[in-house]
């Protein structure tokens, strides 16, 4: 279900061959279609790789928060918080925290750990919704927020959820403290979060939001 990076090129080649055979009588529309598809796929690829290689701090503390405000500012009155204890504020003063997890296809197994960079390659691929993956949401302080926005970044898009803190099933992250919590989601437990789901934000829609 990955991006068809060569979709535009294929259309252009197919168009040229049919034109030679006399099947197509109008070359302009087909050519434009191929160019537009190539540009769209190029933009999506750039966006996906940009999200994939962002540092954890930039991804979680800056971009994810900005995305939530841009997408749900009108719906929930979301604004970035000036209080360092929580990330955003909803309409009515509800304190909101955001946690997003990027899920990648595992790198190939290697017998020699020294060769791990070669197995990793130069780019990352997001895991598929139907694949095998585990998302970890950690460093949660339930006393400091009222609502949690949590997202799963996958090949199909971003699954975004919203839940009140009392609706979350949290466990202690560390043995020696009960104030820092966590929870996990995998492909088997995902269905239990359906009631909290806002949407599956496609990469195409995401590109439109980012480009403004």
Tab-separated table of N, CA and C in Angstrom, residues 51-194:
chain	number	residue	atom	x	y	z
A	51	UNK	N	8.306	13.761	7.902
A	51	UNK	CA	7.738	13.341	9.187
A	51	UNK	C	8.560	12.200	9.781
A	52	UNK	N	9.039	11.303	8.918
A	52	UNK	CA	9.783	10.125	9.380
A	52	UNK	C	11.123	10.484	10.011
A	53	UNK	N	11.825	11.454	9.442
A	53	UNK	CA	13.191	11.733	9.905
A	53	UNK	C	13.275	12.890	10.899
A	54	UNK	N	12.154	13.519	11.196
A	54	UNK	CA	12.150	14.584	12.195
A	54	UNK	C	12.678	14.063	13.527
A	55	UNK	N	13.387	14.880	14.265
A	55	UNK	CA	13.822	14.466	15.597
A	55	UNK	C	12.590	14.258	16.474
A	56	UNK	N	12.717	13.417	17.479
A	56	UNK	CA	11.577	13.099	18.348
A	56	UNK	C	10.996	14.352	18.991
A	57	UNK	N	11.857	15.240	19.431
A	57	UNK	CA	11.386	16.456	20.099
A	57	UNK	C	10.663	17.383	19.131
A	58	UNK	N	11.245	17.583	17.953
A	58	UNK	CA	10.600	18.436	16.954
A	58	UNK	C	9.267	17.841	16.519
A	59	UNK	N	9.247	16.538	16.316
A	59	UNK	CA	8.029	15.855	15.892
A	59	UNK	C	6.929	15.964	16.944
A	60	UNK	N	7.254	15.621	18.184
A	60	UNK	CA	6.235	15.548	19.223
A	60	UNK	C	5.863	16.871	19.853
A	61	UNK	N	6.848	17.717	20.102
A	61	UNK	CA	6.598	18.944	20.850
A	61	UNK	C	6.281	20.154	19.976
A	62	UNK	N	6.602	20.085	18.705
A	62	UNK	CA	6.330	21.226	17.831
A	62	UNK	C	5.334	20.877	16.732
A	63	UNK	N	5.691	19.891	15.894
A	63	UNK	CA	4.859	19.631	14.723
A	63	UNK	C	3.507	19.030	15.082
A	64	UNK	N	3.476	18.022	15.940
A	64	UNK	CA	2.210	17.369	16.291
A	64	UNK	C	1.245	18.356	16.941
A	65	UNK	N	1.762	19.200	17.808
A	65	UNK	CA	0.915	20.202	18.453
A	65	UNK	C	0.380	21.210	17.438
A	66	UNK	N	1.239	21.631	16.518
A	66	UNK	CA	0.817	22.579	15.482
A	66	UNK	C	-0.250	21.960	14.585
A	67	UNK	N	-0.095	20.668	14.272
A	67	UNK	CA	-1.075	19.968	13.446
A	67	UNK	C	-2.425	19.904	14.140
A	68	UNK	N	-2.435	19.556	15.416
A	68	UNK	CA	-3.692	19.474	16.162
A	68	UNK	C	-4.399	20.824	16.199
A	69	UNK	N	-3.646	21.882	16.410
A	69	UNK	CA	-4.249	23.208	16.437
A	69	UNK	C	-4.819	23.582	15.072
A	70	UNK	N	-4.075	23.276	14.012
A	70	UNK	CA	-4.532	23.616	12.666
A	70	UNK	C	-5.772	22.817	12.270
A	71	UNK	N	-5.809	21.555	12.636
A	71	UNK	CA	-6.899	20.671	12.220
A	71	UNK	C	-8.148	20.808	13.093
A	72	UNK	N	-7.953	20.979	14.397
A	72	UNK	CA	-9.093	20.948	15.316
A	72	UNK	C	-9.267	22.235	16.113
A	73	UNK	N	-8.627	23.294	15.652
A	73	UNK	CA	-8.765	24.570	16.335
A	73	UNK	C	-10.207	25.043	16.412
A	74	UNK	N	-10.946	24.899	15.314
A	74	UNK	CA	-12.338	25.335	15.291
A	74	UNK	C	-13.239	24.353	16.025
A	75	UNK	N	-12.989	23.061	15.862
A	75	UNK	CA	-13.855	22.043	16.464
A	75	UNK	C	-13.791	22.057	17.983
A	76	UNK	N	-12.586	22.090	18.522
A	76	UNK	CA	-12.413	22.018	19.975
A	76	UNK	C	-11.830	23.295	20.580
A	77	UNK	N	-11.618	24.298	19.759
A	77	UNK	CA	-11.043	25.539	20.260
A	77	UNK	C	-9.613	25.378	20.724
A	78	UNK	N	-8.885	24.458	20.097
A	78	UNK	CA	-7.520	24.147	20.524
A	78	UNK	C	-6.552	25.296	20.264
A	79	UNK	N	-5.749	25.588	21.261
A	79	UNK	CA	-4.673	26.561	21.145
A	79	UNK	C	-3.441	26.022	21.856
A	80	UNK	N	-2.275	26.423	21.393
A	80	UNK	CA	-1.034	26.017	22.058
A	80	UNK	C	-0.997	26.617	23.466
A	81	UNK	N	-0.533	25.826	24.412
A	81	UNK	CA	-0.500	26.267	25.804
A	81	UNK	C	0.765	27.066	26.112
A	82	UNK	N	0.631	28.035	26.996
A	82	UNK	CA	1.779	28.789	27.482
A	82	UNK	C	2.295	28.197	28.792
A	83	UNK	N	1.563	27.207	29.293
A	83	UNK	CA	1.951	26.506	30.515
A	83	UNK	C	2.746	25.263	30.138
A	84	UNK	N	3.933	25.109	30.649
A	84	UNK	CA	4.794	23.993	30.276
A	84	UNK	C	4.297	22.649	30.801
A	85	UNK	N	3.324	22.650	31.684
A	85	UNK	CA	2.821	21.400	32.258
A	85	UNK	C	1.966	20.611	31.275
A	86	UNK	N	1.378	21.290	30.285
A	86	UNK	CA	0.552	20.616	29.285
A	86	UNK	C	0.706	21.328	27.945
A	87	UNK	N	0.297	20.636	26.869
A	87	UNK	CA	0.628	21.095	25.516
A	87	UNK	C	-0.346	22.102	24.920
A	88	UNK	N	-1.653	21.842	25.111
A	88	UNK	CA	-2.676	22.662	24.464
A	88	UNK	C	-3.809	22.964	25.436
A	89	UNK	N	-4.658	23.900	25.039
A	89	UNK	CA	-5.836	24.237	25.833
A	89	UNK	C	-7.056	24.168	24.924
A	90	UNK	N	-8.097	23.484	25.400
A	90	UNK	CA	-9.345	23.410	24.645
A	90	UNK	C	-10.268	24.551	25.054
A	91	UNK	N	-11.316	24.714	24.265
A	91	UNK	CA	-12.349	25.681	24.597
A	91	UNK	C	-12.922	25.348	25.983
A	92	UNK	N	-13.064	26.335	26.825
A	92	UNK	CA	-13.561	26.086	28.176
A	92	UNK	C	-12.449	25.875	29.186
A	93	UNK	N	-11.207	25.896	28.715
A	93	UNK	CA	-10.082	25.796	29.627
A	93	UNK	C	-9.590	24.398	29.923
A	94	UNK	N	-10.108	23.385	29.220
A	94	UNK	CA	-9.628	22.023	29.443
A	94	UNK	C	-8.169	21.898	29.022
A	95	UNK	N	-7.367	21.295	29.875
A	95	UNK	CA	-5.940	21.098	29.592
A	95	UNK	C	-5.772	19.862	28.706
A	96	UNK	N	-5.051	20.021	27.613
A	96	UNK	CA	-4.893	18.913	26.661
A	96	UNK	C	-3.424	18.563	26.467
A	97	UNK	N	-3.154	17.273	26.446
A	97	UNK	CA	-1.816	16.753	26.186
A	97	UNK	C	-1.832	16.055	24.834
A	98	UNK	N	-0.709	16.052	24.124
A	98	UNK	CA	-0.640	15.351	22.834
A	98	UNK	C	0.502	14.347	22.847
A	99	UNK	N	0.221	13.162	22.307
A	99	UNK	CA	1.228	12.110	22.175
A	99	UNK	C	1.027	11.429	20.822
A	100	UNK	N	2.044	11.491	19.975
A	100	UNK	CA	1.982	10.847	18.666
A	100	UNK	C	3.108	9.823	18.569
A	101	UNK	N	2.812	8.698	17.937
A	101	UNK	CA	3.811	7.638	17.789
A	101	UNK	C	3.976	7.291	16.318
A	102	UNK	N	5.218	7.347	15.828
A	102	UNK	CA	5.521	6.962	14.449
A	102	UNK	C	5.837	5.468	14.410
A	103	UNK	N	5.136	4.744	13.556
A	103	UNK	CA	5.290	3.291	13.478
A	103	UNK	C	5.955	2.922	12.160
A	104	UNK	N	7.121	2.305	12.240
A	104	UNK	CA	7.911	2.010	11.050
A	104	UNK	C	7.995	0.510	10.780
A	105	UNK	N	8.230	0.190	9.515
A	105	UNK	CA	8.524	-1.192	9.139
A	105	UNK	C	9.864	-1.556	9.774
A	106	UNK	N	9.958	-2.691	10.475
A	106	UNK	CA	11.227	-3.069	11.114
A	106	UNK	C	12.339	-3.216	10.082
A	107	UNK	N	13.547	-2.863	10.485
A	107	UNK	CA	14.678	-3.029	9.570
A	107	UNK	C	14.999	-4.509	9.428
A	108	UNK	N	15.658	-4.852	8.345
A	108	UNK	CA	16.004	-6.251	8.079
A	108	UNK	C	16.925	-6.795	9.169
A	109	UNK	N	16.753	-8.068	9.483
A	109	UNK	CA	17.606	-8.702	10.488
A	109	UNK	C	19.021	-8.874	9.941
A	110	UNK	N	19.978	-8.675	10.812
A	110	UNK	CA	21.383	-8.844	10.424
A	110	UNK	C	22.080	-9.738	11.449
A	111	UNK	N	23.073	-10.470	10.993
A	111	UNK	CA	23.843	-11.324	11.900
A	111	UNK	C	24.933	-10.533	12.613
A	112	UNK	N	25.366	-9.464	11.974
A	112	UNK	CA	26.435	-8.634	12.527
A	112	UNK	C	25.880	-7.236	12.793
A	113	UNK	N	25.815	-6.822	14.067
A	113	UNK	CA	25.252	-5.521	14.421
A	113	UNK	C	25.985	-4.358	13.759
A	114	UNK	N	27.221	-4.582	13.385
A	114	UNK	CA	27.996	-3.538	12.729
A	114	UNK	C	27.367	-3.140	11.396
A	115	UNK	N	26.593	-4.044	10.805
A	115	UNK	CA	25.985	-3.801	9.500
A	115	UNK	C	24.585	-3.185	9.609
A	116	UNK	N	24.161	-2.820	10.797
A	116	UNK	CA	22.834	-2.236	10.987
A	116	UNK	C	22.579	-0.993	10.133
A	117	UNK	N	23.555	-0.075	9.979
A	117	UNK	CA	23.301	1.094	9.128
A	117	UNK	C	22.982	0.721	7.684
A	118	UNK	N	23.588	-0.360	7.195
A	118	UNK	CA	23.331	-0.799	5.826
A	118	UNK	C	21.932	-1.379	5.697
A	119	UNK	N	21.480	-2.051	6.745
A	119	UNK	CA	20.131	-2.617	6.727
A	119	UNK	C	19.076	-1.524	6.836
A	120	UNK	N	19.414	-0.446	7.554
A	120	UNK	CA	18.486	0.657	7.741
A	120	UNK	C	18.200	1.383	6.428
A	121	UNK	N	19.229	1.569	5.613
A	121	UNK	CA	19.033	2.293	4.366
A	121	UNK	C	18.985	3.795	4.591
A	122	UNK	N	18.610	4.520	3.556
A	122	UNK	CA	18.622	5.982	3.612
A	122	UNK	C	17.250	6.581	3.873
A	123	UNK	N	16.220	5.749	3.987
A	123	UNK	CA	14.878	6.256	4.242
A	123	UNK	C	14.123	5.278	5.129
A	124	UNK	N	13.026	5.758	5.720
A	124	UNK	CA	12.200	4.924	6.582
A	124	UNK	C	10.837	4.722	5.935
A	125	UNK	N	10.246	3.554	6.165
A	125	UNK	CA	8.921	3.251	5.636
A	125	UNK	C	7.960	3.040	6.796
A	126	UNK	N	6.815	3.684	6.734
A	126	UNK	CA	5.827	3.529	7.791
A	126	UNK	C	5.134	2.175	7.688
A	127	UNK	N	4.820	1.603	8.840
A	127	UNK	CA	4.117	0.327	8.892
A	127	UNK	C	2.691	0.496	8.391
A	128	UNK	N	2.122	-0.570	7.876
A	128	UNK	CA	0.749	-0.558	7.393
A	128	UNK	C	-0.217	-0.787	8.548
A	129	UNK	N	-1.405	-0.253	8.417
A	129	UNK	CA	-2.442	-0.425	9.430
A	129	UNK	C	-2.722	-1.898	9.694
A	130	UNK	N	-2.622	-2.715	8.664
A	130	UNK	CA	-2.906	-4.146	8.789
A	130	UNK	C	-1.673	-4.957	9.176
A	131	UNK	N	-0.552	-4.286	9.399
A	131	UNK	CA	0.690	-4.977	9.723
A	131	UNK	C	0.826	-5.286	11.205
A	132	UNK	N	2.050	-5.591	11.605
A	132	UNK	CA	2.359	-5.878	13.007
A	132	UNK	C	3.172	-4.726	13.578
A	133	UNK	N	2.683	-4.122	14.653
A	133	UNK	CA	3.342	-2.959	15.227
A	133	UNK	C	2.886	-2.756	16.673
A	134	UNK	N	3.616	-1.949	17.401
A	134	UNK	CA	3.251	-1.579	18.771
A	134	UNK	C	3.579	-0.112	18.985
A	135	UNK	N	2.602	0.628	19.484
A	135	UNK	CA	2.792	2.047	19.788
A	135	UNK	C	2.882	2.225	21.298
A	136	UNK	N	3.887	2.956	21.745
A	136	UNK	CA	4.085	3.198	23.173
A	136	UNK	C	3.849	4.670	23.489
A	137	UNK	N	2.957	4.927	24.422
A	137	UNK	CA	2.682	6.298	24.860
A	137	UNK	C	3.125	6.407	26.315
A	138	UNK	N	4.181	7.157	26.545
A	138	UNK	CA	4.810	7.188	27.859
A	138	UNK	C	4.977	8.610	28.386
A	139	UNK	N	5.490	8.690	29.598
A	139	UNK	CA	5.727	9.966	30.286
A	139	UNK	C	4.439	10.776	30.418
A	140	UNK	N	3.373	10.083	30.785
A	140	UNK	CA	2.082	10.734	30.981
A	140	UNK	C	1.897	11.080	32.459
A	141	UNK	N	1.482	12.309	32.710
A	141	UNK	CA	1.209	12.771	34.076
A	141	UNK	C	-0.285	13.109	34.153
A	142	UNK	N	-1.132	12.146	34.497
A	142	UNK	CA	-2.585	12.325	34.453
A	142	UNK	C	-3.113	13.496	35.273
A	143	UNK	N	-2.405	13.872	36.318
A	143	UNK	CA	-2.875	14.976	37.156
A	143	UNK	C	-2.695	16.332	36.477
A	144	UNK	N	-1.958	16.352	35.375
A	144	UNK	CA	-1.627	17.622	34.731
A	144	UNK	C	-2.396	17.887	33.436
A	145	UNK	N	-3.300	16.993	33.048
A	145	UNK	CA	-4.116	17.249	31.858
A	145	UNK	C	-5.497	16.615	32.016
A	146	UNK	N	-6.446	17.132	31.230
A	146	UNK	CA	-7.827	16.644	31.272
A	146	UNK	C	-8.163	15.772	30.070
A	147	UNK	N	-7.520	16.072	28.940
A	147	UNK	CA	-7.808	15.376	27.680
A	147	UNK	C	-6.495	14.999	27.010
A	148	UNK	N	-6.472	13.808	26.419
A	148	UNK	CA	-5.281	13.370	25.678
A	148	UNK	C	-5.619	13.190	24.204
A	149	UNK	N	-4.843	13.828	23.347
A	149	UNK	CA	-4.899	13.572	21.907
A	149	UNK	C	-3.735	12.642	21.587
A	150	UNK	N	-4.025	11.485	21.015
A	150	UNK	CA	-2.946	10.559	20.679
A	150	UNK	C	-3.113	10.052	19.254
A	151	UNK	N	-1.981	9.960	18.564
A	151	UNK	CA	-2.015	9.608	17.147
A	151	UNK	C	-1.051	8.497	16.801
A	152	UNK	N	-1.431	7.704	15.817
A	152	UNK	CA	-0.597	6.633	15.281
A	152	UNK	C	-0.259	6.990	13.844
A	153	UNK	N	1.016	7.209	13.558
A	153	UNK	CA	1.440	7.589	12.215
A	153	UNK	C	1.764	6.321	11.434
A	154	UNK	N	0.965	6.047	10.407
A	154	UNK	CA	1.059	4.813	9.627
A	154	UNK	C	1.172	5.130	8.141
A	155	UNK	N	1.351	4.104	7.345
A	155	UNK	CA	1.483	4.287	5.901
A	155	UNK	C	0.217	4.876	5.284
A	156	UNK	N	-0.936	4.555	5.855
A	156	UNK	CA	-2.204	5.045	5.309
A	156	UNK	C	-2.529	6.467	5.743
A	157	UNK	N	-1.899	6.926	6.808
A	157	UNK	CA	-2.187	8.250	7.335
A	157	UNK	C	-1.983	8.271	8.840
A	158	UNK	N	-2.615	9.218	9.519
A	158	UNK	CA	-2.488	9.329	10.969
A	158	UNK	C	-3.837	9.058	11.620
A	159	UNK	N	-3.890	8.023	12.450
A	159	UNK	CA	-5.089	7.721	13.231
A	159	UNK	C	-5.068	8.618	14.462
A	160	UNK	N	-6.022	9.526	14.554
A	160	UNK	CA	-6.025	10.492	15.651
A	160	UNK	C	-7.187	10.217	16.602
A	161	UNK	N	-6.876	10.199	17.893
A	161	UNK	CA	-7.859	9.908	18.926
A	161	UNK	C	-7.908	11.043	19.947
A	162	UNK	N	-9.028	11.117	20.638
A	162	UNK	CA	-9.203	12.082	21.731
A	162	UNK	C	-9.930	11.372	22.864
A	163	UNK	N	-9.345	11.388	24.055
A	163	UNK	CA	-9.956	10.711	25.202
A	163	UNK	C	-9.767	11.545	26.461
A	164	UNK	N	-10.759	11.504	27.331
A	164	UNK	CA	-10.630	12.140	28.633
A	164	UNK	C	-9.709	11.287	29.491
A	165	UNK	N	-9.001	11.920	30.385
A	165	UNK	CA	-7.988	11.214	31.163
A	165	UNK	C	-8.574	10.045	31.942
A	166	UNK	N	-9.811	10.180	32.434
A	166	UNK	CA	-10.427	9.101	33.205
A	166	UNK	C	-10.848	7.921	32.330
A	167	UNK	N	-10.847	8.108	31.010
A	167	UNK	CA	-11.209	7.028	30.096
A	167	UNK	C	-10.006	6.175	29.684
A	168	UNK	N	-8.824	6.620	30.028
A	168	UNK	CA	-7.605	5.918	29.632
A	168	UNK	C	-7.259	4.808	30.619
A	169	UNK	N	-6.777	3.702	30.092
A	169	UNK	CA	-6.326	2.590	30.926
A	169	UNK	C	-4.801	2.676	31.022
A	170	UNK	N	-4.330	3.277	32.103
A	170	UNK	CA	-2.913	3.566	32.255
A	170	UNK	C	-2.254	2.634	33.265
A	171	UNK	N	-0.971	2.422	33.073
A	171	UNK	CA	-0.177	1.641	34.026
A	171	UNK	C	1.043	2.459	34.426
A	172	UNK	N	1.660	2.092	35.524
A	172	UNK	CA	2.860	2.796	35.976
A	172	UNK	C	4.013	2.539	35.014
A	173	UNK	N	4.712	3.602	34.655
A	173	UNK	CA	5.854	3.435	33.760
A	173	UNK	C	7.091	2.949	34.514
A	174	UNK	N	7.200	3.345	35.782
A	174	UNK	CA	8.351	2.944	36.589
A	174	UNK	C	7.873	2.310	37.893
A	175	UNK	N	8.635	1.404	38.402
A	175	UNK	CA	8.263	0.701	39.627
A	175	UNK	C	8.257	1.608	40.851
A	176	UNK	N	9.160	2.562	40.868
A	176	UNK	CA	9.335	3.373	42.075
A	176	UNK	C	8.492	4.641	42.110
A	177	UNK	N	7.578	4.803	41.160
A	177	UNK	CA	6.699	5.974	41.179
A	177	UNK	C	5.345	5.632	40.575
A	178	UNK	N	4.312	6.275	41.077
A	178	UNK	CA	2.955	6.045	40.562
A	178	UNK	C	2.418	7.271	39.830
A	179	UNK	N	3.239	8.290	39.673
A	179	UNK	CA	2.769	9.528	39.044
A	179	UNK	C	3.010	9.568	37.539
A	180	UNK	N	3.954	8.782	37.056
A	180	UNK	CA	4.257	8.749	35.621
A	180	UNK	C	3.632	7.497	35.016
A	181	UNK	N	2.751	7.703	34.038
A	181	UNK	CA	1.968	6.595	33.493
A	181	UNK	C	2.300	6.327	32.024
A	182	UNK	N	1.753	5.211	31.524
A	182	UNK	CA	1.951	4.823	30.131
A	182	UNK	C	0.802	3.921	29.682
A	183	UNK	N	0.693	3.757	28.354
A	183	UNK	CA	-0.172	2.716	27.794
A	183	UNK	C	0.349	2.345	26.417
A	184	UNK	N	-0.067	1.199	25.943
A	184	UNK	CA	0.420	0.669	24.671
A	184	UNK	C	-0.766	0.284	23.785
A	185	UNK	N	-0.547	0.377	22.485
A	185	UNK	CA	-1.544	-0.060	21.501
A	185	UNK	C	-0.834	-0.899	20.450
A	186	UNK	N	-1.428	-2.029	20.098
A	186	UNK	CA	-0.918	-2.799	18.962
A	186	UNK	C	-2.077	-3.102	18.026
A	187	UNK	N	-1.796	-3.832	16.957
A	187	UNK	CA	-2.819	-4.093	15.953
A	187	UNK	C	-4.005	-4.868	16.525
A	188	UNK	N	-3.787	-5.601	17.614
A	188	UNK	CA	-4.866	-6.387	18.214
A	188	UNK	C	-5.733	-5.569	19.164
A	189	UNK	N	-5.144	-4.608	19.851
A	189	UNK	CA	-5.902	-3.808	20.825
A	189	UNK	C	-6.455	-2.512	20.234
A	190	UNK	N	-6.146	-2.245	18.974
A	190	UNK	CA	-6.567	-0.990	18.342
A	190	UNK	C	-8.080	-0.819	18.332
A	191	UNK	N	-8.814	-1.902	18.140
A	191	UNK	CA	-10.279	-1.822	18.054
A	191	UNK	C	-10.893	-1.221	19.314
A	192	UNK	N	-10.262	-1.424	20.450
A	192	UNK	CA	-10.786	-0.904	21.712
A	192	UNK	C	-10.728	0.620	21.769
A	193	UNK	N	-9.962	1.223	20.878
A	193	UNK	CA	-9.817	2.681	20.863
A	193	UNK	C	-10.734	3.348	19.834
A	194	UNK	N	-11.565	2.556	19.179
A	194	UNK	CA	-12.467	3.077	18.154
A	194	UNK	C	-13.364	4.184	18.716
